[in-house]
Coordinates of C-alpha atoms and ligand atoms in Angstrom, one line a residue:
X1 CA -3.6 19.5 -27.8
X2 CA -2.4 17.8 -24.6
X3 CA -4.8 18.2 -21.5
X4 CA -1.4 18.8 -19.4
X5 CA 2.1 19.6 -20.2
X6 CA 5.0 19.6 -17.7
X7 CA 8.0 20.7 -19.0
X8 CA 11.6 20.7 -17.6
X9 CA 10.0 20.4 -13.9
X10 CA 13.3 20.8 -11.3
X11 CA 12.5 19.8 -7.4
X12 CA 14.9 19.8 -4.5
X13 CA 14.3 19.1 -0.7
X14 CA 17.2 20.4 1.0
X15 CA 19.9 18.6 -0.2
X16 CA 17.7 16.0 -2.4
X17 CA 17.5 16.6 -6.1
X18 CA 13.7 14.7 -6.5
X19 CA 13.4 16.4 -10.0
X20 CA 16.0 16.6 -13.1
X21 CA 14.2 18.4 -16.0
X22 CA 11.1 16.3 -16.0
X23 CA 8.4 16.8 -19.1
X24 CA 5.6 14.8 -18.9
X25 CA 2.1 15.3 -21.2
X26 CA -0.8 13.9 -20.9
X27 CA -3.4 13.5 -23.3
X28 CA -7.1 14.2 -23.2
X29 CA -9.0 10.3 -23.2
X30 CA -5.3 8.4 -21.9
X31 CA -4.4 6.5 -18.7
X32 CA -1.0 7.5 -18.6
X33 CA 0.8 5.8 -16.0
X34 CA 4.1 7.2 -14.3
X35 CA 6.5 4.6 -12.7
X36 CA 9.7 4.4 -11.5
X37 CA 11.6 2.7 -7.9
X38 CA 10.9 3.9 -4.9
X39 CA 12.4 7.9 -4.7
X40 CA 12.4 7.9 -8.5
X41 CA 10.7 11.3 -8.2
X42 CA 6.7 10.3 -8.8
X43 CA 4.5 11.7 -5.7
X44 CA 6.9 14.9 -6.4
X45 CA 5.9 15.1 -10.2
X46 CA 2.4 15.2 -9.1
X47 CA 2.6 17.1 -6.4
X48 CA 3.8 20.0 -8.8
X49 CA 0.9 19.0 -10.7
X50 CA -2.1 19.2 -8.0
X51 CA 0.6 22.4 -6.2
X52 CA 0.7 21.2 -3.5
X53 CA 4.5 22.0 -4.1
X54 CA 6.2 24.3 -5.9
X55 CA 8.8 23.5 -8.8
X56 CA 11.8 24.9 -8.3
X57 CA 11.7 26.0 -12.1
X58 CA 9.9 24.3 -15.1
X59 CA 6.2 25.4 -16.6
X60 CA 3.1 23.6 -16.4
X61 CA 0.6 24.1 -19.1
X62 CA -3.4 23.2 -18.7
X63 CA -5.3 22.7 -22.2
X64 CA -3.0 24.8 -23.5
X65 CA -2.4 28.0 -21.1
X66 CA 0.5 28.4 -19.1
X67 CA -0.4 28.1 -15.4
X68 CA 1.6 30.9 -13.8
X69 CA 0.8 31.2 -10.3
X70 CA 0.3 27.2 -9.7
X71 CA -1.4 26.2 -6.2
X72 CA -3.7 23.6 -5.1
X73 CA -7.0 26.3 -5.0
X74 CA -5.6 26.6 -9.4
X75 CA -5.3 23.1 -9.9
X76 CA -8.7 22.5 -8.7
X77 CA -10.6 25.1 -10.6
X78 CA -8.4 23.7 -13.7
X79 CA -10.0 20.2 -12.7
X80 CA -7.0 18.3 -11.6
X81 CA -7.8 16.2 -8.8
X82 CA -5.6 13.6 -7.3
X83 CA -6.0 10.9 -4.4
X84 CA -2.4 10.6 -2.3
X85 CA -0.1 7.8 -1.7
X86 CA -1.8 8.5 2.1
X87 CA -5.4 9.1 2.6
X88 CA -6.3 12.2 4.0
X89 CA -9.9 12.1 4.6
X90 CA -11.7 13.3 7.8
X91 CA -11.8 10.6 10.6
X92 CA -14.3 12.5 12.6
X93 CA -17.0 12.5 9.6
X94 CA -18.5 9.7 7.9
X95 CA -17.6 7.5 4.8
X96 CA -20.6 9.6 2.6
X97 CA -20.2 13.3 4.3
X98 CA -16.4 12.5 3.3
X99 CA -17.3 12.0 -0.2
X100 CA -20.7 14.5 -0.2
X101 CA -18.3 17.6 0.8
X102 CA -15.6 16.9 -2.5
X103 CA -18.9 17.3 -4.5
X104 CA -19.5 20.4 -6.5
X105 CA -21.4 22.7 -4.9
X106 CA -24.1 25.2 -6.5
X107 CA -23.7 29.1 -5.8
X108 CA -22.9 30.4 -2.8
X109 CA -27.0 31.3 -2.1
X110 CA -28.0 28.2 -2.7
X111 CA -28.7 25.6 0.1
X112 CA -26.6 22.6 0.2
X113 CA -29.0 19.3 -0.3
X114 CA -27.6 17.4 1.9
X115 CA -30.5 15.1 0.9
X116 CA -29.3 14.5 -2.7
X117 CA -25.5 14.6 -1.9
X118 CA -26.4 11.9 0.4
X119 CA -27.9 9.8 -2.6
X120 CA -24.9 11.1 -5.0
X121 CA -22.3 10.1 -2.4
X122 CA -24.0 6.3 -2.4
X123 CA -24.0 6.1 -5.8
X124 CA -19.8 7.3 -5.9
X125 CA -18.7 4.8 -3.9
X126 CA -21.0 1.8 -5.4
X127 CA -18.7 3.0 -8.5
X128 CA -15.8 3.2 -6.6
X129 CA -15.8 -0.5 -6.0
X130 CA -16.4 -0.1 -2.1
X131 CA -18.4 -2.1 -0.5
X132 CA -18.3 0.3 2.8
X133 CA -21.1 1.3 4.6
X134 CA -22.1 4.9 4.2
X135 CA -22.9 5.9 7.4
X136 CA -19.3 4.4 9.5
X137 CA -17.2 7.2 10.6
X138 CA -13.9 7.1 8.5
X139 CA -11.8 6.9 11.4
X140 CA -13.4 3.2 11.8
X141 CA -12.4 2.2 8.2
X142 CA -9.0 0.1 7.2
X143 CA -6.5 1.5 5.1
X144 CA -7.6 0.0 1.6
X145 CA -11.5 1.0 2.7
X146 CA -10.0 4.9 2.9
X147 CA -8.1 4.7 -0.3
X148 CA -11.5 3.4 -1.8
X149 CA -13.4 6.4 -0.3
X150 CA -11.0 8.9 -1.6
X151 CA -11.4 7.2 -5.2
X152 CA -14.8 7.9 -5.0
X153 CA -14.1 11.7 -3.4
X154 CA -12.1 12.6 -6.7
X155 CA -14.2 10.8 -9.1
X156 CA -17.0 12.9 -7.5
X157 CA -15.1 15.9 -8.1
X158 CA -15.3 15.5 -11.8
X159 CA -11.8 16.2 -12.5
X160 CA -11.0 16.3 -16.1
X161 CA -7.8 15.3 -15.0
X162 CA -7.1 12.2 -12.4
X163 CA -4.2 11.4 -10.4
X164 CA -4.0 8.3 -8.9
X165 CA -1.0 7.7 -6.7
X166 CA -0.9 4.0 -6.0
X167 CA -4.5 3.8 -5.2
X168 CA -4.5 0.5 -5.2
X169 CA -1.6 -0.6 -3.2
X170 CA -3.8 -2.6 -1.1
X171 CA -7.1 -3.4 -2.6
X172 CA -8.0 -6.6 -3.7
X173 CA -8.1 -7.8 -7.1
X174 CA -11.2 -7.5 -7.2
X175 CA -12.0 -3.7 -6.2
X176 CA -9.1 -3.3 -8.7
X177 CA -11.5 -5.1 -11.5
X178 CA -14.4 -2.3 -10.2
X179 CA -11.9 0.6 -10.2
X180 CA -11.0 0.2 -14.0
X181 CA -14.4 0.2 -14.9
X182 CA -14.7 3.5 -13.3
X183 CA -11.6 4.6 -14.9
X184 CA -12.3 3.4 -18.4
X185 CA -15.9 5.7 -18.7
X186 CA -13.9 8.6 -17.3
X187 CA -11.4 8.2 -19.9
X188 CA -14.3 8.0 -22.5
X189 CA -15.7 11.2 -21.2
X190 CA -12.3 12.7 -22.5
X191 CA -10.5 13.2 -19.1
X192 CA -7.4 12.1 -18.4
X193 CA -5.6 10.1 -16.1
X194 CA -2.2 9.7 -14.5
X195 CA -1.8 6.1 -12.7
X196 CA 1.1 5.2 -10.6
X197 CA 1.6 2.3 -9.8
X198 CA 4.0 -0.9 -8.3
X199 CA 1.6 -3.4 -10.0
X200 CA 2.9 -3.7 -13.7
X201 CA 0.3 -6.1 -14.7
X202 CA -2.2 -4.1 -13.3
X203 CA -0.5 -1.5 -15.2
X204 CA -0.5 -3.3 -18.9
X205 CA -4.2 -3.5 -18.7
X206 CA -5.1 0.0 -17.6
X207 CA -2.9 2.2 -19.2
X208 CA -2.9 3.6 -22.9
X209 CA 0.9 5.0 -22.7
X210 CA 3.6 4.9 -19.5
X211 CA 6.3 7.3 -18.4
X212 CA 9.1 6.1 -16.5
X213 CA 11.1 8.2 -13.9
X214 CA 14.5 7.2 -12.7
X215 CA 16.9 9.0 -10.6
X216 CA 14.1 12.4 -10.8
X217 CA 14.0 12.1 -14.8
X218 CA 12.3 10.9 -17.5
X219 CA 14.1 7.8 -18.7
X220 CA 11.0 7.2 -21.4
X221 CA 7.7 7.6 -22.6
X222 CA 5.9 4.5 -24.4
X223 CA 2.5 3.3 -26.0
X224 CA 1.9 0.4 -23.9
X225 CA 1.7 -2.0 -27.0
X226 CA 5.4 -1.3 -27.5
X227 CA 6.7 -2.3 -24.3
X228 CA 6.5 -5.9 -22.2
X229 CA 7.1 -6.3 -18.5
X230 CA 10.6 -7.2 -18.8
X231 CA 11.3 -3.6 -20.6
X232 CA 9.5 -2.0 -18.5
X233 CA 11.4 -3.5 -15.5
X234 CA 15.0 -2.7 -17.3
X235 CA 13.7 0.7 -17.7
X236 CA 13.0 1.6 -14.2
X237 CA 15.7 -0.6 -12.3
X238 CA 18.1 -0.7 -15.0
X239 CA 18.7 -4.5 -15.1
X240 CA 16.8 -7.7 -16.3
X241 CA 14.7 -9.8 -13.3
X242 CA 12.4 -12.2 -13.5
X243 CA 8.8 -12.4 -12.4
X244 CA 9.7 -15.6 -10.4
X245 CA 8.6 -16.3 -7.2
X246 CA 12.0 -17.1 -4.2
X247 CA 9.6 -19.8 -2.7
X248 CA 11.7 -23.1 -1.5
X249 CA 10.9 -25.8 0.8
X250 CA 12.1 -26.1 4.2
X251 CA 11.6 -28.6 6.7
X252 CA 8.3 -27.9 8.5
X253 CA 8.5 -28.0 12.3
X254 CA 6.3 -28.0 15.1
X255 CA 3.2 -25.6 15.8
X256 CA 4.3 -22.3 17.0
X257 CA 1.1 -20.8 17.1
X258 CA -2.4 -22.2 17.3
X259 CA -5.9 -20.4 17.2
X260 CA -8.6 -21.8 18.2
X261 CA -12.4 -20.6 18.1
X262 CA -11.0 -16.9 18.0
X263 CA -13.6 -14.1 18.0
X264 CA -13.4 -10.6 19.3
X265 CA -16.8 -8.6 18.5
X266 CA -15.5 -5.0 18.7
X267 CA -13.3 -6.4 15.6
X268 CA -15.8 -8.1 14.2
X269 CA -14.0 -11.5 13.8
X270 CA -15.5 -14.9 15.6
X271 CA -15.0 -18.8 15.1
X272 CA -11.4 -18.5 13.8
X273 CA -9.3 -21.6 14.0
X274 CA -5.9 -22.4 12.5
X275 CA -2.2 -23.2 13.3
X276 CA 1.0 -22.0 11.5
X277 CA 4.0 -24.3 12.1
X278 CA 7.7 -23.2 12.4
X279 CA 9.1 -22.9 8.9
X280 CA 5.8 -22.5 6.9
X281 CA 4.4 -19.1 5.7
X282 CA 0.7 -19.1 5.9
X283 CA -0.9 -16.8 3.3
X284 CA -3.9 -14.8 4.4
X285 CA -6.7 -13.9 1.5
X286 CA -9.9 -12.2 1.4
X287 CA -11.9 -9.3 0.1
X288 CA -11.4 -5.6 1.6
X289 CA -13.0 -5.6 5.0
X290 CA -13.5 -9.6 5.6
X291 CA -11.4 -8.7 8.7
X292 CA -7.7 -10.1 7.9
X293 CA -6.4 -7.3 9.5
X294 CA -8.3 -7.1 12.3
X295 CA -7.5 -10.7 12.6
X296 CA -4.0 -9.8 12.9
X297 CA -4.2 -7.0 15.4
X298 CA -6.4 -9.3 17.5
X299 CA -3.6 -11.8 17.7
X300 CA -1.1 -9.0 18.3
X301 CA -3.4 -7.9 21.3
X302 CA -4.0 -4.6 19.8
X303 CA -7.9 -6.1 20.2
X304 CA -8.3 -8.6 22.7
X305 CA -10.0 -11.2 22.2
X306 CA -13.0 -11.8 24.0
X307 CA -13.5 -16.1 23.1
X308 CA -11.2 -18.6 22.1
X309 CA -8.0 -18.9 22.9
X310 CA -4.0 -18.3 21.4
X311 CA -1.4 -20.9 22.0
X312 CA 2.1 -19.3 21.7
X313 CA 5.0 -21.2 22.8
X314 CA 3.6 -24.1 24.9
X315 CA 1.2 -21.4 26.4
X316 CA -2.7 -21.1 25.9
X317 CA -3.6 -17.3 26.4
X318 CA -5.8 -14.6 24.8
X319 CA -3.4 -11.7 24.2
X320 CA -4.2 -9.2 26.2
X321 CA -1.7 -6.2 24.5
X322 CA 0.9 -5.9 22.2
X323 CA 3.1 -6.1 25.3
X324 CA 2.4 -10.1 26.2
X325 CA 2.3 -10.8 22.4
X326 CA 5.9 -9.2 22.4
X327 CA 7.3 -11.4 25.3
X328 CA 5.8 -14.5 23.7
X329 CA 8.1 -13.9 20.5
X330 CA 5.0 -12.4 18.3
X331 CA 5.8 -9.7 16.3
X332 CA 3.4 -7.7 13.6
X333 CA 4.2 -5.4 11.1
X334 CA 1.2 -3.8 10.2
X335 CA -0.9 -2.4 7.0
X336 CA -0.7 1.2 8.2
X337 CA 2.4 2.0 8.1
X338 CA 1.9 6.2 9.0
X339 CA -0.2 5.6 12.1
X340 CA 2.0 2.4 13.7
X341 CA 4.8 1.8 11.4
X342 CA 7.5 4.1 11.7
X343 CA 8.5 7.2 13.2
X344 CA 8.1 9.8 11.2
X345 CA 10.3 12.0 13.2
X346 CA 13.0 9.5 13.8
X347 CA 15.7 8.5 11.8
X348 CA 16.1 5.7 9.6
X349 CA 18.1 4.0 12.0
X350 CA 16.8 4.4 15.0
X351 CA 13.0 2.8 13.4
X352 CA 15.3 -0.2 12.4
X353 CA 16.6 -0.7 16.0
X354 CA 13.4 0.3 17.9
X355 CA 12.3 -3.3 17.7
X356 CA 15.5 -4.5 18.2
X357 CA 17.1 -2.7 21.3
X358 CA 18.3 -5.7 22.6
X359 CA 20.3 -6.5 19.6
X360 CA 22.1 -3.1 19.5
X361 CA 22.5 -3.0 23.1
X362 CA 25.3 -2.6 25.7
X363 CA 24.7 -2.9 29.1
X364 CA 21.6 -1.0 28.5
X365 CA 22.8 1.5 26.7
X366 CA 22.2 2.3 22.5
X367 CA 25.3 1.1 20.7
X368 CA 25.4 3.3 17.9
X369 CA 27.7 1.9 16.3
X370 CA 26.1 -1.8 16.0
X371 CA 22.7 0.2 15.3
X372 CA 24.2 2.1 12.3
X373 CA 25.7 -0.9 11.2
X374 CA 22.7 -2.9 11.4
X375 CA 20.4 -0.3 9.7
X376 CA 23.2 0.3 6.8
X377 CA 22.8 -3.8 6.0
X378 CA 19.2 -3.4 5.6
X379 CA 19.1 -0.3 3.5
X380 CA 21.2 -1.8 1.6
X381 CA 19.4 -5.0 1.1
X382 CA 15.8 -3.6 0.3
X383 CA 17.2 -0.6 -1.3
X384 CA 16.5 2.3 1.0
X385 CA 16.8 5.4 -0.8
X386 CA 17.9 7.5 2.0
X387 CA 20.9 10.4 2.2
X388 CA 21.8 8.8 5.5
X389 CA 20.9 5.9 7.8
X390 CA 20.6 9.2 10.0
X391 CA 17.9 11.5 8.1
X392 CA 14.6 11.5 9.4
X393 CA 12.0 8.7 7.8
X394 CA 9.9 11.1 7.4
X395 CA 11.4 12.9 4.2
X396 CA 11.5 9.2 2.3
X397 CA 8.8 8.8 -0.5
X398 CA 6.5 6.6 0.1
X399 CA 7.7 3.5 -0.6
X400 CA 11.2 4.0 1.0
X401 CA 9.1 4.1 4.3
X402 CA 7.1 1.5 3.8
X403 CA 10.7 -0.7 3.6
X404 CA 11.9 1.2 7.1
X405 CA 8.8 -0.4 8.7
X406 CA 9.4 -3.8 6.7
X407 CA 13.3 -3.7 8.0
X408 CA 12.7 -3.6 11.4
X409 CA 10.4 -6.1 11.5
X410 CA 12.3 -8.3 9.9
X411 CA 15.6 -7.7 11.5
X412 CA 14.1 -9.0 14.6
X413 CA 13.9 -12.5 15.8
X414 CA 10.4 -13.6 16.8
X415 CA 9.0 -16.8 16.0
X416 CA 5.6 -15.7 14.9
X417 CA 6.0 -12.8 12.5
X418 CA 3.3 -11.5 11.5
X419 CA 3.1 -9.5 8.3
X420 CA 0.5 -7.2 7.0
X421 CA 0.8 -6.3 3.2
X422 CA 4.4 -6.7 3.6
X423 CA 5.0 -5.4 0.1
X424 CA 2.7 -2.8 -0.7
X425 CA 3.9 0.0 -2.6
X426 CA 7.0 -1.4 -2.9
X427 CA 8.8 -1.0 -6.3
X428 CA 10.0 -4.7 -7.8
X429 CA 13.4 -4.8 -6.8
X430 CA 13.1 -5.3 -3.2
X431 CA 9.9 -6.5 -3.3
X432 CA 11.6 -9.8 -4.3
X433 CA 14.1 -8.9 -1.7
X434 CA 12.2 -9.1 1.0
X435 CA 10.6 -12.0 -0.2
X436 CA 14.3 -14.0 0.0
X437 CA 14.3 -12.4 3.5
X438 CA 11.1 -14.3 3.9
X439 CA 12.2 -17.5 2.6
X440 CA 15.6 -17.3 4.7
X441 CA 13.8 -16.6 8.1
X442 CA 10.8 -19.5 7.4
X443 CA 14.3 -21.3 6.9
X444 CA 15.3 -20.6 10.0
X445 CA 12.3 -22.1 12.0
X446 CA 10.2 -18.7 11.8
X447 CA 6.5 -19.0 11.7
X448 CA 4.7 -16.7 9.0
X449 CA 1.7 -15.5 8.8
X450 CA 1.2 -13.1 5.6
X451 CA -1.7 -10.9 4.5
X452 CA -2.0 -10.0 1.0
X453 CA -3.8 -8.5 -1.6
X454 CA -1.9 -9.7 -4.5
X455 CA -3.0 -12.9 -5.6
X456 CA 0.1 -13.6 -7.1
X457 CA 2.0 -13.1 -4.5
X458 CA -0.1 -15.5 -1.8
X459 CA 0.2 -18.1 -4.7
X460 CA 3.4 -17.7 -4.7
X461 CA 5.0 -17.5 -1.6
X462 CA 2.4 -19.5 0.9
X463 CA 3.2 -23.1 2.1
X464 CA -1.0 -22.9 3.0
X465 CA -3.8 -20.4 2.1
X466 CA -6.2 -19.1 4.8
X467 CA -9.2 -17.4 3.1
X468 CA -11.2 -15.1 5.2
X469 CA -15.0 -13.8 4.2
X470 CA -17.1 -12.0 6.8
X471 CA -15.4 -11.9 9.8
X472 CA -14.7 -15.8 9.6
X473 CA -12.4 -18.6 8.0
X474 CA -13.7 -19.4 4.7
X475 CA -11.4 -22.3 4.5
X476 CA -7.6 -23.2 4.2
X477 CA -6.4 -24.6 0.9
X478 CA -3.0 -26.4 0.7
X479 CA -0.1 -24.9 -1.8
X480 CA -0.9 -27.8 -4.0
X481 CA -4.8 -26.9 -3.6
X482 CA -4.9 -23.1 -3.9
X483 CA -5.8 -21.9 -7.0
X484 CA -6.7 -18.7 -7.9
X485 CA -10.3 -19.3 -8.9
X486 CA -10.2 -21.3 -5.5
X487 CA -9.3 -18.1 -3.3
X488 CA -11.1 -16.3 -5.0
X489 CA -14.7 -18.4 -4.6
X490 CA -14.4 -18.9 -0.6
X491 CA -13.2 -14.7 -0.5
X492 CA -16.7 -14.6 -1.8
X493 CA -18.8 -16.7 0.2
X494 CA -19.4 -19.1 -2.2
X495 CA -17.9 -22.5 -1.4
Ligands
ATP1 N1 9.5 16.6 1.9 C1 10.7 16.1 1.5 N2 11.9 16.4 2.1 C2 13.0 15.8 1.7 N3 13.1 14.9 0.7 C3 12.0 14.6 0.0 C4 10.7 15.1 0.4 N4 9.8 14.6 -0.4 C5 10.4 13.8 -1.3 N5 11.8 13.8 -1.0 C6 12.8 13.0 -1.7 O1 12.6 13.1 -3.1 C7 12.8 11.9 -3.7 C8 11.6 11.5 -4.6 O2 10.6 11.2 -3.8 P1 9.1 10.9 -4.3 O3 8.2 10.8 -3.1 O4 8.7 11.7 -5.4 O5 9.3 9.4 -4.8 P2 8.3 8.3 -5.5 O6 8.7 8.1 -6.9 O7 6.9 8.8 -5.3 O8 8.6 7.0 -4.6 P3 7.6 5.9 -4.0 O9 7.4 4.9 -5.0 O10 8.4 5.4 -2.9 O11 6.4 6.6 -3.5 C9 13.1 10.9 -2.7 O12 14.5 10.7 -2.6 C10 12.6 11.5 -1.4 O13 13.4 11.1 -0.3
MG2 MG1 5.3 8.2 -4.1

């Protein structure tokens, strides 16, 4: 008997068919992962799941009961529990009262050990893969720390069925190693678990069978042994594409940005030096919290630095705010997309322009012509799945805002763009699109710097590696250096 069974699930959004009749199972003791492009229909498939929507029509059955008034309060006392696409933890709280109130709790009369859950929340995220410190207040923690926190919330809530929704968008390879661990005993305790995911190698390890969704509906439903990558990929984009890399050489120019003996303490980053030159992409490795991304907003000025020094067009300086880094031709797009990404409220093309008024400018005033035209060549390039270049970014999935915020950084023209997980939770087909977007602006004289979790994708598309443990620079490997056993050992501290 399957653990779950969706059949004939139909979803609209005003005006947005997200679900076509979709029947998915899943199996007591499977992985089961669910992909599909971005918009294919998969945070709305578990979303009817966990009920936090409601189907429009379709029935859901749990170990073999229809579930006839579905809502989140059912799904949890059937034992589905899920971790979003976006963490939604407390910021106010702490990493372990986070994790310590998803516990189970005794009866009502009986007082909470606060003692034990304490202990029990420790012990969660050690499984997790997190290397986070109990105590920090959430708000404090990176993106890829919170999705780590919410693994360890659901594992502690000893669902008997887990949905993970990209949970490792931007985790390294190595909490990814930790995290199927975790996964594996849970599917040998008999639960199950529904994995979604952009990563299809990740995939091909972790999962026991795959569902793809295209267009809201299920296109197929495999054992993993019978399918390759290349099937997989014709499955959810329709076409064949190869797992190559749009790297080229380009003439290397002169420094366009220099760091020297950087340190900011309320970031937690000191001694940085490096340089990126105009037409090079520097990758940027390193473990979950070894402070790439705080090493990124302290260029940006987000966090001033408080030693060393920034040279930016001919110019020493510590950037003081986003501001200064904006007027020196610095631009950052970064990891957290929800909180300093895009608009939510805005339209599509309006986030496009907003970095670009200039560009779409008359005399001051918003041409909108030139600004739909603009946004309407890069939804078209990455792929937006959008109505309109006029509905609001807000109602995209996931992924299609993630490319809103990737499009307007990179229809810009700094000279020092800096990119934060540029394609996280991006589905294959523009993924390799904006790399070529990459490749044609390093072309053009643009400075790179890239952060990434993907170890493939740093080999492939960085002229050097920068690997950062503890704050600091571990070293920089050249392309010709940089393996991944290389990256890996400095991300480590051991070299
Ligand atoms: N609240 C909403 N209002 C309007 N449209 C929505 C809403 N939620 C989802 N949609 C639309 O439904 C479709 C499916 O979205 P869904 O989030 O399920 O995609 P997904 O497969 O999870 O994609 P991704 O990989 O980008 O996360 C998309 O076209 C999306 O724009
Ligand atoms: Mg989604």
């Amino acid at each position: 008997m399957a653990l779950l069974d969706a059949t004939a699930i139909t979803k609209s959004f005003a005006g947005v068919q997200a679900l076509r009749g979709v029947s998915f199972e899943l199996r007591s003791g499977e992985v089961h992962a669910l992909l599909g492009e971005n918009g294919a229909g998969k945070s709305t498939l578990i979303k009817v799941i966990t009920g936090a929507e409601k189907a429009d029509s379709g029935t859901l059955t749990v170990a073999g009961h229809v579930v006839p008034h579905h809502s989140p309060a059912a799904a949890r006392a059937l034992g589905i529990a899920a971790v979003y696409q976006q963490p939604a933890l407390f910021p106010d709280l702490t990493v372990e009262e986070n994790v310590g109130l998803a516990l189970e709790s005794g009866p009502a009369w009986r007082r909470i050990d606060w003692h034990a859950r304490r202990r029990q929340a420790r012990e969660l995220l050690e499984r997790s893969g997190a290397e986070i410190a109990p105590e920090r207040t959430v708000s404090t923690l990176s993106m890829p720390e919170q999705q780590l926190v919410e693994i360890a919330k659901a594992i502690g809530a000893r669902a008997r069925i887990l949905i993970l929704d990209e949970p490792t968008a931007s985790v390294t390879d190595r909490e990814v190693e930790r995290l199927f661990r975790v996964i594996g005993a849970l599917r040998s305790e008999g639960a199950g678990i529904v994995y979604i995911s952009h990563r299809l190698d990740e995939v091909a390890v972790i999962a026991d069978r795959v569902t793809v969704l295209r267009d809201g509906q299920n296109v197929a439903t495999r054992d993993m042994r019978d399918v390759d990558r290349d099937e997989l990929v014709r499955l959810m984009v329709g076409r064949e594409m190869q797992a190559i890399y749009p790297k080229r050489e380009v003439p290397i120019g002169k420094t366009a940005l220099e760091v020297k003996g950087l340190g900011c303490r309320a970031a937690g980053i000191r001694d940085i030096t490096f340089e990126v030159r105009r037409g090079e992409i520097l990758g940027i490795a390193g473990l979950v919290g070894s402070g790439r991304t705080e090493l990124a907003e302290t260029l940006f000025g987000l966090t001033p630095a408080d030693e060393g020094a920034i040279g930016l067009q001919d110019d020493v300086m510590r950037t003081e705010s986003p501001a200064a880094a904006i007027r020196k031709k610095m631009a950052y797009l970064p990891e957290d997309r929800r909180q300093h990404g895009v608009v939510m409220e805005m339209p599509v093309a309006a986030n496009i322009s907003l970095a670009n008024l200039d560009a779409v400018s008359r005399n001051g005033l918003i041409d909108h012509a030139v600004e739909r035209s603009l946004a309407i060549r890069y939804v078209e390039r990455l792929r937006i799945k959008t109505p309109s270049v006029h509905a609001e970014t807000g109602a995209l999935s996931g992924g299609n805002q993630q490319k809103v915020a990737v499009a307007r950084w990179l229809a810009i023209n700094p000279e020092v763009l800096i990119l934060d997980e540029p394609t996280q939770g991006v589905d294959i087909g523009s993924k390799r699109e904006i790399h070529q977007i990459m490749v044609e602006l390093a072309a053009q004289g643009m400075a790179i710097v890239m952060i990434s979790s993907e170890l493939a994708e740093i080999l492939g598309m960085s002229d050097r590696v920068a690997v950062m443990h503890g704050g600091t620079m571990a070293g920089i490997l050249s392309r010709a250096e940089a393996t991944q056993e290389k990256i890996l050992a400095l991300a480590l501290g051991h070299a």
